[in-house]
mmCIF file of C-alpha atoms and ligand atoms in Angstrom:
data_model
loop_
_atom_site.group_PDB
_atom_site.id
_atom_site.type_symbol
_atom_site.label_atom_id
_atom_site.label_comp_id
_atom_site.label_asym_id
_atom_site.label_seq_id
_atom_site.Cartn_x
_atom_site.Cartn_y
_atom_site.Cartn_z
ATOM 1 C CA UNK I 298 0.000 0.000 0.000
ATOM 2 C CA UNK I 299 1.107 3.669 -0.860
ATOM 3 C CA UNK I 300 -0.043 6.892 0.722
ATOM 4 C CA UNK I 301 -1.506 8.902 -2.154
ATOM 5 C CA UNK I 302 -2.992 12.388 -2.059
ATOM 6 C CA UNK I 303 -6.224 11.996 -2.978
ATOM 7 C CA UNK I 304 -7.674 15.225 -5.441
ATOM 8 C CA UNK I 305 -9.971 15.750 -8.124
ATOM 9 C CA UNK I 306 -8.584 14.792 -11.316
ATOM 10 C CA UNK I 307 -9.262 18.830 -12.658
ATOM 11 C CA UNK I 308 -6.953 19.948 -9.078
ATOM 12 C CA UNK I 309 -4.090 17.410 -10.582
ATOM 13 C CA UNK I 310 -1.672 18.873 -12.227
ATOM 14 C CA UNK I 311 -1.689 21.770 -9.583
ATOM 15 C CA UNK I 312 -1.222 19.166 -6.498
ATOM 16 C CA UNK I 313 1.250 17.488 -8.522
ATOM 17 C CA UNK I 314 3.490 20.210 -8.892
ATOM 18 C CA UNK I 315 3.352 21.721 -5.599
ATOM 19 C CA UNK I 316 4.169 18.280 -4.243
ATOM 20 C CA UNK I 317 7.070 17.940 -6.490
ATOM 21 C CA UNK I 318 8.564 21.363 -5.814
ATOM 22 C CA UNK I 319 8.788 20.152 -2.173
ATOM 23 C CA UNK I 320 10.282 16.777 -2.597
ATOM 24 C CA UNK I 321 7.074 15.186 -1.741
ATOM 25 C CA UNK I 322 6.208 13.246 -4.675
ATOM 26 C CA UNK I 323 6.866 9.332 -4.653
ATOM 27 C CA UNK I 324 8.205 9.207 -9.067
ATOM 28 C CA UNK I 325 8.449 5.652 -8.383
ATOM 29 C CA UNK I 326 4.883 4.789 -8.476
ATOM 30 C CA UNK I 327 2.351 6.175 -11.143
ATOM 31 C CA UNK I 328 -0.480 8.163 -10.544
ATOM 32 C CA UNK I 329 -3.577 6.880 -11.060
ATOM 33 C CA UNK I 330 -7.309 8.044 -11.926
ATOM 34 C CA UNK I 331 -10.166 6.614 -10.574
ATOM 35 C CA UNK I 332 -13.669 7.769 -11.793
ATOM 36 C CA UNK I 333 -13.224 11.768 -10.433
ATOM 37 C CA UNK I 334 -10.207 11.411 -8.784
ATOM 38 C CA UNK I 335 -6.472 10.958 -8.893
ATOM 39 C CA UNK I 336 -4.384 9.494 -6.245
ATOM 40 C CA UNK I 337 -0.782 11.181 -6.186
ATOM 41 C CA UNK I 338 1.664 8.791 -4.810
ATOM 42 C CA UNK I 339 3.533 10.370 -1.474
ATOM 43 C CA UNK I 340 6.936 10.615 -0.373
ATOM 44 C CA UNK I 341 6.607 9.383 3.118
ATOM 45 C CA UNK I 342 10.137 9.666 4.251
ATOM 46 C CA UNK I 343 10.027 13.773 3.485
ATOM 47 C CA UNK I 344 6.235 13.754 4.250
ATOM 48 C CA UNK I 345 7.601 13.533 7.922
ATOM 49 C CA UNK I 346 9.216 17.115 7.534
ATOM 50 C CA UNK I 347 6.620 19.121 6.491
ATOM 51 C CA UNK I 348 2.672 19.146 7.534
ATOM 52 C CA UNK I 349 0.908 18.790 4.060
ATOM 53 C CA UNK I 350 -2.550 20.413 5.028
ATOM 54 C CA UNK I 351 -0.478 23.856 5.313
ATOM 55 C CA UNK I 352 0.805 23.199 2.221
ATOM 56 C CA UNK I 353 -2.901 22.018 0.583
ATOM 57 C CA UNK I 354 -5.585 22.781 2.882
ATOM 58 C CA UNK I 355 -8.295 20.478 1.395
ATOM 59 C CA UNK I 356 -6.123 17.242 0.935
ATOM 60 C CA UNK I 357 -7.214 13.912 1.733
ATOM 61 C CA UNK I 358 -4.232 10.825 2.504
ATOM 62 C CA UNK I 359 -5.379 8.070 1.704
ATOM 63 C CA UNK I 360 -3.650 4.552 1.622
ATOM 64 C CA UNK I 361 -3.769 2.998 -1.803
ATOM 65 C CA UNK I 362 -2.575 -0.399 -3.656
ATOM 66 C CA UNK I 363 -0.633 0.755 -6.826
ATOM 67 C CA UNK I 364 2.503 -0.822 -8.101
ATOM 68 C CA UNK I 365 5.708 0.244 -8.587
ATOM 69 C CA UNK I 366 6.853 1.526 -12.116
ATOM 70 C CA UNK I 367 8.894 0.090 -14.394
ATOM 71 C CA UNK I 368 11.858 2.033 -15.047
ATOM 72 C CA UNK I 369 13.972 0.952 -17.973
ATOM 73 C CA UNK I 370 17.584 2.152 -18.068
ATOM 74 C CA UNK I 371 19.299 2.475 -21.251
ATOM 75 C CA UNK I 372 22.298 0.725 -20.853
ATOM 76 C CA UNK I 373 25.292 2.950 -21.104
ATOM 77 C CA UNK I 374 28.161 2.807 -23.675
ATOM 78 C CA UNK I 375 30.422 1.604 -21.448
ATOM 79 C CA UNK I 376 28.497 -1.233 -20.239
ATOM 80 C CA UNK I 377 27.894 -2.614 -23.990
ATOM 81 C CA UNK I 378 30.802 -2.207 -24.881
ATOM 82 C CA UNK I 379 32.348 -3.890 -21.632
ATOM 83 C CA UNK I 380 30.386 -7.129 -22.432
ATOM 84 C CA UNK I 381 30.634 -6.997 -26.289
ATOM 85 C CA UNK I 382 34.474 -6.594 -26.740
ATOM 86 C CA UNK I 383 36.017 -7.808 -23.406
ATOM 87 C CA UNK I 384 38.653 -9.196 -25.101
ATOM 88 C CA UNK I 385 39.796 -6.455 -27.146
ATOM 89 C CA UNK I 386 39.327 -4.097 -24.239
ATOM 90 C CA UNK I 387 41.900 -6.466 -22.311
ATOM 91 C CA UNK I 388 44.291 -6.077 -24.823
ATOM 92 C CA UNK I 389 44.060 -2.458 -24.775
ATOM 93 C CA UNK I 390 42.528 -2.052 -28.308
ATOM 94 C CA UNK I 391 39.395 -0.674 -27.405
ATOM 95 C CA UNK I 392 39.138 2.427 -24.753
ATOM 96 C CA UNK I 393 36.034 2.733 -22.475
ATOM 97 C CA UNK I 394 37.042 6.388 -21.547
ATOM 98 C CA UNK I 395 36.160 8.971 -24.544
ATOM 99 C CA UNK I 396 36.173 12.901 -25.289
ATOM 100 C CA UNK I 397 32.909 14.924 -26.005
ATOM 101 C CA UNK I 398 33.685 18.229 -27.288
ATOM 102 C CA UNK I 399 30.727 20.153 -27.663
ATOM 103 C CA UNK I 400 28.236 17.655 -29.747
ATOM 104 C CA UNK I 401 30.956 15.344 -30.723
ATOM 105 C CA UNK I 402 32.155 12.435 -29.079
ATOM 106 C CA UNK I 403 35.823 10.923 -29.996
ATOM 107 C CA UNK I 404 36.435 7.213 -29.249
ATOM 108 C CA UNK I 405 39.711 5.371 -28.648
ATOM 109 C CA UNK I 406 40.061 2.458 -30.971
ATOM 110 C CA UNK I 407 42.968 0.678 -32.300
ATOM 111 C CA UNK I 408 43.802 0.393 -35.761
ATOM 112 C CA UNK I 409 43.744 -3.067 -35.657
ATOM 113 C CA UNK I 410 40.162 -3.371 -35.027
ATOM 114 C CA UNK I 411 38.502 -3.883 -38.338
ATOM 115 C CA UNK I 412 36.840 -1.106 -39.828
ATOM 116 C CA UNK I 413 33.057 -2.828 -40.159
ATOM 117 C CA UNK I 414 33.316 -2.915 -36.108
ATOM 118 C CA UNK I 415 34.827 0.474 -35.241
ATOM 119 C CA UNK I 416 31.819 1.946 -37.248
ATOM 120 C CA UNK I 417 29.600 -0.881 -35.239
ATOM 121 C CA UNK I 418 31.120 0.460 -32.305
ATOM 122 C CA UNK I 419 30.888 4.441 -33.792
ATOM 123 C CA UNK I 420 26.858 3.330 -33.938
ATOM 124 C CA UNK I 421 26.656 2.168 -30.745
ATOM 125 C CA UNK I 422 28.201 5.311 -29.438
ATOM 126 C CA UNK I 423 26.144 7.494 -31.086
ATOM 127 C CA UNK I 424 22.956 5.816 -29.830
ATOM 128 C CA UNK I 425 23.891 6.303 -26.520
ATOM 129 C CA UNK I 426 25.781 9.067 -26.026
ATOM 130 C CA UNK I 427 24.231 12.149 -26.007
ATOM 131 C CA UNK I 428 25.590 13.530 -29.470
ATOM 132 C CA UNK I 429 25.824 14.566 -33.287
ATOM 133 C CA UNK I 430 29.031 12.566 -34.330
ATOM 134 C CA UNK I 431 31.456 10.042 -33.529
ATOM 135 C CA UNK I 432 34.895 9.710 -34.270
ATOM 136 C CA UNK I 433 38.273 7.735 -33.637
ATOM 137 C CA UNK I 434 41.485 9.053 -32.923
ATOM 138 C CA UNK I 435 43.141 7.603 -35.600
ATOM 139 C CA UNK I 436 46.916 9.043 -34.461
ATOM 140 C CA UNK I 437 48.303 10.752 -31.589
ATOM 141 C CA UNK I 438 48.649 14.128 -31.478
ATOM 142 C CA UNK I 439 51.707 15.044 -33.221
ATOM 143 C CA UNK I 440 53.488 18.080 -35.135
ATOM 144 C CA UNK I 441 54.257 21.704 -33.954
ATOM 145 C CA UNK I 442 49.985 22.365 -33.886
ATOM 146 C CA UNK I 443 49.868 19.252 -31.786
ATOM 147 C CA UNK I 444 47.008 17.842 -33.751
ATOM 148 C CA UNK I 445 45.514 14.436 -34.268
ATOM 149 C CA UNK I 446 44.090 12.851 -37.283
ATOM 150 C CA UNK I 447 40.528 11.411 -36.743
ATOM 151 C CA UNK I 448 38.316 8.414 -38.549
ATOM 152 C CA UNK I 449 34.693 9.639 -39.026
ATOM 153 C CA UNK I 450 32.707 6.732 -37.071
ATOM 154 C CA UNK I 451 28.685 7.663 -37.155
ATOM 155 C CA UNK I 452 26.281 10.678 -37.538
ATOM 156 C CA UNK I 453 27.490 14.014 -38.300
ATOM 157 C CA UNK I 454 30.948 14.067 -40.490
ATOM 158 C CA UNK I 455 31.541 17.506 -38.999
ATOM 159 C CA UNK I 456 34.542 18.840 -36.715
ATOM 160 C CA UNK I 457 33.612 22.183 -36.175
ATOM 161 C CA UNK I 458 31.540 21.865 -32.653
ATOM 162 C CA UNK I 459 30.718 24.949 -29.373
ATOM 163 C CA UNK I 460 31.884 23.333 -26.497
ATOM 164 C CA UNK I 461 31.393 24.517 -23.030
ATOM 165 C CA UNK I 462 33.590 23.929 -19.850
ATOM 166 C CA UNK I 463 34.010 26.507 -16.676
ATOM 167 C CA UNK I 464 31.088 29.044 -17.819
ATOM 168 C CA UNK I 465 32.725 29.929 -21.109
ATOM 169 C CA UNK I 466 32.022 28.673 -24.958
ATOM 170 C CA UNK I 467 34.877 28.043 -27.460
ATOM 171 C CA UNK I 468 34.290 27.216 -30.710
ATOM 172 C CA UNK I 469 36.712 24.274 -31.727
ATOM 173 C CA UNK I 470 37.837 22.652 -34.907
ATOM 174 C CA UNK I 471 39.132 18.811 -33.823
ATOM 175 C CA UNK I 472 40.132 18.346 -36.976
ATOM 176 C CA UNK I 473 42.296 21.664 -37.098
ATOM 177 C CA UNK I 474 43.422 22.443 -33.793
ATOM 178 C CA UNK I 475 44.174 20.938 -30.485
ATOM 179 C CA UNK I 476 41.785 20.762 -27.966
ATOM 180 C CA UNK I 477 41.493 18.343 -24.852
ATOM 181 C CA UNK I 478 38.049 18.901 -22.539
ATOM 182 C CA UNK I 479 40.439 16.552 -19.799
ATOM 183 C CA UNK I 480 42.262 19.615 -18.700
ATOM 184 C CA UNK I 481 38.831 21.816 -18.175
ATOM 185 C CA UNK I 482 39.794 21.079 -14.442
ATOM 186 C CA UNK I 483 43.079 22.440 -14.516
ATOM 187 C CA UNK I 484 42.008 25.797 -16.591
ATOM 188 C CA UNK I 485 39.290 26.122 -13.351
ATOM 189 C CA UNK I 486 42.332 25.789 -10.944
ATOM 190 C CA UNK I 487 44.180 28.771 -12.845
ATOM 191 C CA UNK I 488 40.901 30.702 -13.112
ATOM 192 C CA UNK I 489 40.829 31.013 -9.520
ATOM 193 C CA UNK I 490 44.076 32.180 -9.116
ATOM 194 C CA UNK I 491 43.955 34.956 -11.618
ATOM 195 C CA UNK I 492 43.678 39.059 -10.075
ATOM 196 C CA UNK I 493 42.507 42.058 -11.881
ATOM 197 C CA UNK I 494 45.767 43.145 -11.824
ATOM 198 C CA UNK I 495 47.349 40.082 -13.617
ATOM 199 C CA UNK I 496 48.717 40.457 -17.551
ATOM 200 C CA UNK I 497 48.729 36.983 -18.842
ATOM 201 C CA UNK I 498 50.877 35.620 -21.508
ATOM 202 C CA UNK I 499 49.344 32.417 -22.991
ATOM 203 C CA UNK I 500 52.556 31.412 -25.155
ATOM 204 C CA UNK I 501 50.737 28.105 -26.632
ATOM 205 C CA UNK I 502 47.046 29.528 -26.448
ATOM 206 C CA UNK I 503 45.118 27.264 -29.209
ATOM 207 C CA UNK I 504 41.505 28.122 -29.549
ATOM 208 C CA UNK I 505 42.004 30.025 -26.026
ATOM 209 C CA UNK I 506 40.571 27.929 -23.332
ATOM 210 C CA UNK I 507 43.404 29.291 -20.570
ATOM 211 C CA UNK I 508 43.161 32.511 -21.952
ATOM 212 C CA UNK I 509 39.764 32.975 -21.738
ATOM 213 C CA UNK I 510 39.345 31.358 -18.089
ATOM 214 C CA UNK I 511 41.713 34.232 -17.017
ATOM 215 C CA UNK I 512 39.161 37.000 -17.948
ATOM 216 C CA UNK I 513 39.393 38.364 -14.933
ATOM 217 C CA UNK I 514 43.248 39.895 -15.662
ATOM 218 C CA UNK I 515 43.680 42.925 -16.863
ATOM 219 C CA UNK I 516 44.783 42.150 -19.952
ATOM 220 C CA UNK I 517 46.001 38.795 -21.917
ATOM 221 C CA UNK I 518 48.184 38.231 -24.649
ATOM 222 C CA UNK I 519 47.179 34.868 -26.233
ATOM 223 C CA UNK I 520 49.878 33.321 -28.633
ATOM 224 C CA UNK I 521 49.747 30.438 -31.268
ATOM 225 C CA UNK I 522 51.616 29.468 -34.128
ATOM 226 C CA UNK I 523 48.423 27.940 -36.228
ATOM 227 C CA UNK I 524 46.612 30.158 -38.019
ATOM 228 C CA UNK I 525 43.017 27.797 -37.659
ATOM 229 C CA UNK I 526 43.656 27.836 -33.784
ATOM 230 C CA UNK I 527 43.573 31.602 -34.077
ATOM 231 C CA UNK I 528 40.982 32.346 -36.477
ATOM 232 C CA UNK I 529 39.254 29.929 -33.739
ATOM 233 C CA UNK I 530 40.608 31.984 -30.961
ATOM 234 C CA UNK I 531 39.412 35.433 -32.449
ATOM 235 C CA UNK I 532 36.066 33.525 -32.313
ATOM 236 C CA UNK I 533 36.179 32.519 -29.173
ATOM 237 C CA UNK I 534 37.290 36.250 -27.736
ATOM 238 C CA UNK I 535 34.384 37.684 -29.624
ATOM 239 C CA UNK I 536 31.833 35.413 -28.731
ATOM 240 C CA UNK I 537 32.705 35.508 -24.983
ATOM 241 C CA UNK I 538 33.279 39.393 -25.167
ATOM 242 C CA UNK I 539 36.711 39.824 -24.350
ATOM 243 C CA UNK I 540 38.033 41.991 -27.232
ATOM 244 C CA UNK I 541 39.273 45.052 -24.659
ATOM 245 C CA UNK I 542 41.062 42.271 -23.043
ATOM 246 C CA UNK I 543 42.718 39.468 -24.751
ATOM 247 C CA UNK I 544 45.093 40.134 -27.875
ATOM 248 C CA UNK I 545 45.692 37.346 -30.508
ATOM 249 C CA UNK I 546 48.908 36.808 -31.810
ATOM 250 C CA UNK I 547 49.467 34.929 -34.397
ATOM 251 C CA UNK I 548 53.591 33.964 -34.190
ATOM 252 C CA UNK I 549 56.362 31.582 -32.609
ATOM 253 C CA UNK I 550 56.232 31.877 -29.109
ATOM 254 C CA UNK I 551 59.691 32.516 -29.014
ATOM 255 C CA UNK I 552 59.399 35.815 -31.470
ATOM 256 C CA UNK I 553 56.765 38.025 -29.537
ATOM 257 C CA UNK I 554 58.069 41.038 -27.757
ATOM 258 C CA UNK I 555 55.473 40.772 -24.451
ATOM 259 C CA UNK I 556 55.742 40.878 -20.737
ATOM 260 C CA UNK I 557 53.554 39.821 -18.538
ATOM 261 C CA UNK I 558 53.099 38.401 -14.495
ATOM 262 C CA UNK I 559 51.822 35.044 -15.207
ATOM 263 C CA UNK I 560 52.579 33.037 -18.071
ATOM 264 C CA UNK I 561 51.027 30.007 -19.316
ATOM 265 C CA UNK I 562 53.083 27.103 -20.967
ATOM 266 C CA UNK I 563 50.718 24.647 -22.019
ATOM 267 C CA UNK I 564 52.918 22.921 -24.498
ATOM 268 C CA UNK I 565 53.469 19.738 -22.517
ATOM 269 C CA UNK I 566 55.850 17.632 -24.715
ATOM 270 C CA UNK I 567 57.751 20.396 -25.645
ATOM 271 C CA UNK I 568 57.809 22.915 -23.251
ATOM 272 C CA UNK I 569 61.216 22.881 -22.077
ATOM 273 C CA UNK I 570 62.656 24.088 -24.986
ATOM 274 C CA UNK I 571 60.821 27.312 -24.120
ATOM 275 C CA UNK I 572 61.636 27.996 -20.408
ATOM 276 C CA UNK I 573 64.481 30.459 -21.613
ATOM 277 C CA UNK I 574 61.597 32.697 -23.709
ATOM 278 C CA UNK I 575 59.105 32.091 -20.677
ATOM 279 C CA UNK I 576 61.901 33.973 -18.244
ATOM 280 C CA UNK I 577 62.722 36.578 -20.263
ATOM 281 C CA UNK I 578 58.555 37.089 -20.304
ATOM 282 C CA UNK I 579 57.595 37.102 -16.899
ATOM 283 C CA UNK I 580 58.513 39.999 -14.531
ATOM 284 C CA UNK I 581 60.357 39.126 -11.511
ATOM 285 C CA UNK I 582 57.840 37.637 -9.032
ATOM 286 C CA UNK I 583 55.851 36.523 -11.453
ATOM 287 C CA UNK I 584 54.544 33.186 -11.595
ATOM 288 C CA UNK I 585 54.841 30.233 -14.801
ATOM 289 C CA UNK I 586 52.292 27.882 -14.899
ATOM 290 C CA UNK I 587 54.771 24.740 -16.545
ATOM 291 C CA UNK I 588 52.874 21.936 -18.054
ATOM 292 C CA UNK I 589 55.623 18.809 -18.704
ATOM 293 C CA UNK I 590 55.079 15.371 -19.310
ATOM 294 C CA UNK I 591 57.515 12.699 -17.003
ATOM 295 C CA UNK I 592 56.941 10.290 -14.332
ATOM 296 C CA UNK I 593 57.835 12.746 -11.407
ATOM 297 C CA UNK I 594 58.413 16.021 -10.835
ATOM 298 C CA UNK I 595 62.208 16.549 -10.070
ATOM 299 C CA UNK I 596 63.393 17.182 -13.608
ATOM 300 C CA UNK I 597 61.048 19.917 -14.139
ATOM 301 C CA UNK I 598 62.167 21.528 -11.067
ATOM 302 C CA UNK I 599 66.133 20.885 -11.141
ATOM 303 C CA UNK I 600 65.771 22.376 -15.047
ATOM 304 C CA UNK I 601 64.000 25.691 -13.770
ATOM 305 C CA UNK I 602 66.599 25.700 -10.577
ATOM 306 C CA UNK I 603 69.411 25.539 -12.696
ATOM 307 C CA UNK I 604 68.339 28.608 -15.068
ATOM 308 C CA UNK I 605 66.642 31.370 -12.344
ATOM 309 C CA UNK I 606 65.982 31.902 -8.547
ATOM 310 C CA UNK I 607 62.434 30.076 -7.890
ATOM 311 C CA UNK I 608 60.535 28.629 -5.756
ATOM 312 C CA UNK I 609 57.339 25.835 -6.758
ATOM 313 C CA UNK I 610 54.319 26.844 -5.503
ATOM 314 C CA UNK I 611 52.129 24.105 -6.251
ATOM 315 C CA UNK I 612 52.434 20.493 -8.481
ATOM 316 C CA UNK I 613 50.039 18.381 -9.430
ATOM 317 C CA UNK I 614 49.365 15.275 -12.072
ATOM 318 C CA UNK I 615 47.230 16.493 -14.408
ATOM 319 C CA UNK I 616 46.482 13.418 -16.998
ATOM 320 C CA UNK I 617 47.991 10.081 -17.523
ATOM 321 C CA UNK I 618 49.916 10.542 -21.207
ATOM 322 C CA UNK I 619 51.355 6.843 -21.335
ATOM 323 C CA UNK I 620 51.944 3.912 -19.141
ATOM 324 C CA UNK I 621 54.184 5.481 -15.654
ATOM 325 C CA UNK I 622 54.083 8.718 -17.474
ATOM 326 C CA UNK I 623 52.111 12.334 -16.791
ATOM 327 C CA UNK I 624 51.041 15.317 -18.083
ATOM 328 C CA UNK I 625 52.264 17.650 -14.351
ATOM 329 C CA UNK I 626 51.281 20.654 -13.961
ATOM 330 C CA UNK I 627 54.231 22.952 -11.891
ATOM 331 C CA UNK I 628 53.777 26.542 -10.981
ATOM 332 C CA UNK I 629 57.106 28.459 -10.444
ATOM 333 C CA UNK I 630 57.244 31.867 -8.835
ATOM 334 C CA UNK I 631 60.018 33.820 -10.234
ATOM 335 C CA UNK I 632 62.301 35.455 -7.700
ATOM 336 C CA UNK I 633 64.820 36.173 -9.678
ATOM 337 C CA UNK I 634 65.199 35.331 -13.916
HETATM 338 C C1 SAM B 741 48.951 21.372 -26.333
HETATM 339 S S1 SAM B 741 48.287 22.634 -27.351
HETATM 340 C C2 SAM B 741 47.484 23.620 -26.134
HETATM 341 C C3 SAM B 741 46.454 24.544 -26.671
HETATM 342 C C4 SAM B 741 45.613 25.240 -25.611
HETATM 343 N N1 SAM B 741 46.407 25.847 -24.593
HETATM 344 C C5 SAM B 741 44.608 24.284 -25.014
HETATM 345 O O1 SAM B 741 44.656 24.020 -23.807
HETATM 346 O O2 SAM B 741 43.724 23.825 -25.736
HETATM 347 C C6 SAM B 741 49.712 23.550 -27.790
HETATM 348 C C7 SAM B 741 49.505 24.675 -28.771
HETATM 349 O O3 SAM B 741 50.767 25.313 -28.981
HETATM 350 C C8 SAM B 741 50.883 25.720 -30.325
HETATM 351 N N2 SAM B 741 52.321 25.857 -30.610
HETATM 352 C C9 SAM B 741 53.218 24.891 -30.839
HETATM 353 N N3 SAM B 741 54.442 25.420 -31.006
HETATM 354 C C10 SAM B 741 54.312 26.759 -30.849
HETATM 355 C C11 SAM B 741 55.227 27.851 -30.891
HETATM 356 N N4 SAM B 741 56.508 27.668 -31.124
HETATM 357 N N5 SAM B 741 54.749 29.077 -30.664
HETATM 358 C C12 SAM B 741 53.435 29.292 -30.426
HETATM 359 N N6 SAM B 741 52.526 28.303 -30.407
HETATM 360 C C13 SAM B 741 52.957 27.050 -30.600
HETATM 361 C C14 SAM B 741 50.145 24.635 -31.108
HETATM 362 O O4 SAM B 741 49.694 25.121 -32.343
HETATM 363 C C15 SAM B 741 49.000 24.270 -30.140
HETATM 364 O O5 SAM B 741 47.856 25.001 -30.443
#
């Protein structure tokens, strides 16, 4: 038996939402009509918090047999996939993790895997994750724009997509430019850290995820050396109104003429070769925000020791990259370059 408001059927849709609004309706039972009347399944547990005849004057409880709903889950990709290509998934040719970038969903799946089941597998992705295309990362990312080719899988064959992390949009190209939604937690962790006093130098900016979460500086130059990432970028600035703060440069890294108090090197694999340009950037006690891949974090640090008078602020691991290896994440404060 289930306690049910008891209403006319006319007063239903009223009751109902006032008892849903306060956590009072029981969504595992249905509600049923009987000749005049509905009878509103209860909450019982949060019916003990509240007296419901201040909330409804005229309601009647009443104790009624109705059973329980049905409530059919759609099975997520993961769990197909788990029990349709365990194997393969043991051998580390098929990923269960994926990316979605704004309505598009990129899968990890070997090239050894046969192409009439990576689309089977592109199918099954697209029916049940929320999207409008799949694809495959068909190579790593590689090459000074740090991109990585894809295999169109199912729906949309499109790579243009608006993706949203951290309250901002960015328009992205995954086919162009480099973009990875896994560091959306790190670009928060900077955010927070940024002053209205801060000029940021974003010396590998891509579409301008970092540069944008600092909107709060006072001003931001945002480097790349691909044109698409900064057609992208001038996007980006635009559509999240930032054009009296951010400035686009399209150049080397190691050719602009800029200074700024915190500087962002977000070139993981090849960021060392940089650290030279990044101290002649930031003013003393300023701060670099180093992004490195390794398995600890005492390179990193003995290489800045060795060239300038610091001290590390924070570390963290920001991604896995390979097996025993990282993307870290090291922020320097620069007593002396
Ligand atoms: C790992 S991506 C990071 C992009 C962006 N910060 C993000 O989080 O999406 C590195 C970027 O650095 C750019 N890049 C590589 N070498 C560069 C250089 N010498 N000067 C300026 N940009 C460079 C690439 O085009 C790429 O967009």
């Amino acid at each position: 038996m289930v306690l049910c408001a008891k209403v006319y059927a006319k007063e239903g849709e009223k009751t109902r939402r006032l008892l849903l609004e306060n956590k009072l309706l029981n969504k595992n039972y249905k509600i049923v009509k009987e000749g005049d009347f509905l009878y509103i399944p209860l909450n019982e547990e949060n019916l003990k918090n509240i007296n419901l005849k201040d909330l409804i004057p005229n309601i009647e409880i009443v104790e009624k047999d109705i059973k329980k709903k049905e409530i059919k889950r759609k099975p997520s990709f993961r769990e197909v996939i788990s029990k349709r290509f365990r194997k393969e998934i043991d051998e580390g040719l098929i990923a269960l993790s994926y990316d979605v970038i704004g309505d598009l969903v990129i899968l990890q799946i070997s090239d050894e895997i046969d192409e009439k089941t990576r689309k089977e597998i592109g199918e099954i992705a697209y029916k049940l994750i929320p999207c409008k295309g799949v694809f495959r990362r068909k190579s790593e990312v590689k090459g000074e724009f740090r991109v990585r080719e894809l295999e169109h899988l199912a729906g949309e064959n499109r790579t243009l997509t608006l993706h949203k992390e951290n309250g901002y949009r960015l328009w992205v190209d995954i086919a162009k430019v480099y973009f990875s939604p896994r560091l959306g937690g790190e670009r928060a962790r900077i955010m927070k850290k940024v002053s209205l006093d801060d000029v940021v130098v974003d010396m590998f900016a891509g579409v301008g995820p970092f540069s944008i979460a600092c909107r709060n500086a006072k001003k931001i130059y945002a480097i790349d050396i691909n044109p698409d990432a900064i057609e992208l970028l001038k996007r980006n600035i635009k559509l999240n109104k930032l054009e009296h703060k951010i400035i686009p440069i399209l150049s080397d890294a190691k050719d602009v003429d800029v200074m700024g108090n915190r500087v962002i090197m977000n070139l993981p694999k090849y960021s060392h070769k940089f650290i030279d340009k990044a101290l002649e950037i930031v003013n003393e006690g300023g701060v670099i925000h180093y992004y490195t891949i390794g398995s600890d974090f005492d390179e990193a640090i003995k290489l800045f020791e060795k060239k300038c008078d610091c001290k590390v602020l924070e570390k963290r691991i920001v991604k896995s990259y390979a097996p025993r290896e990282y993307v870290l994440a090291l922020d320097f404060k620069i007593l002396k370059n």
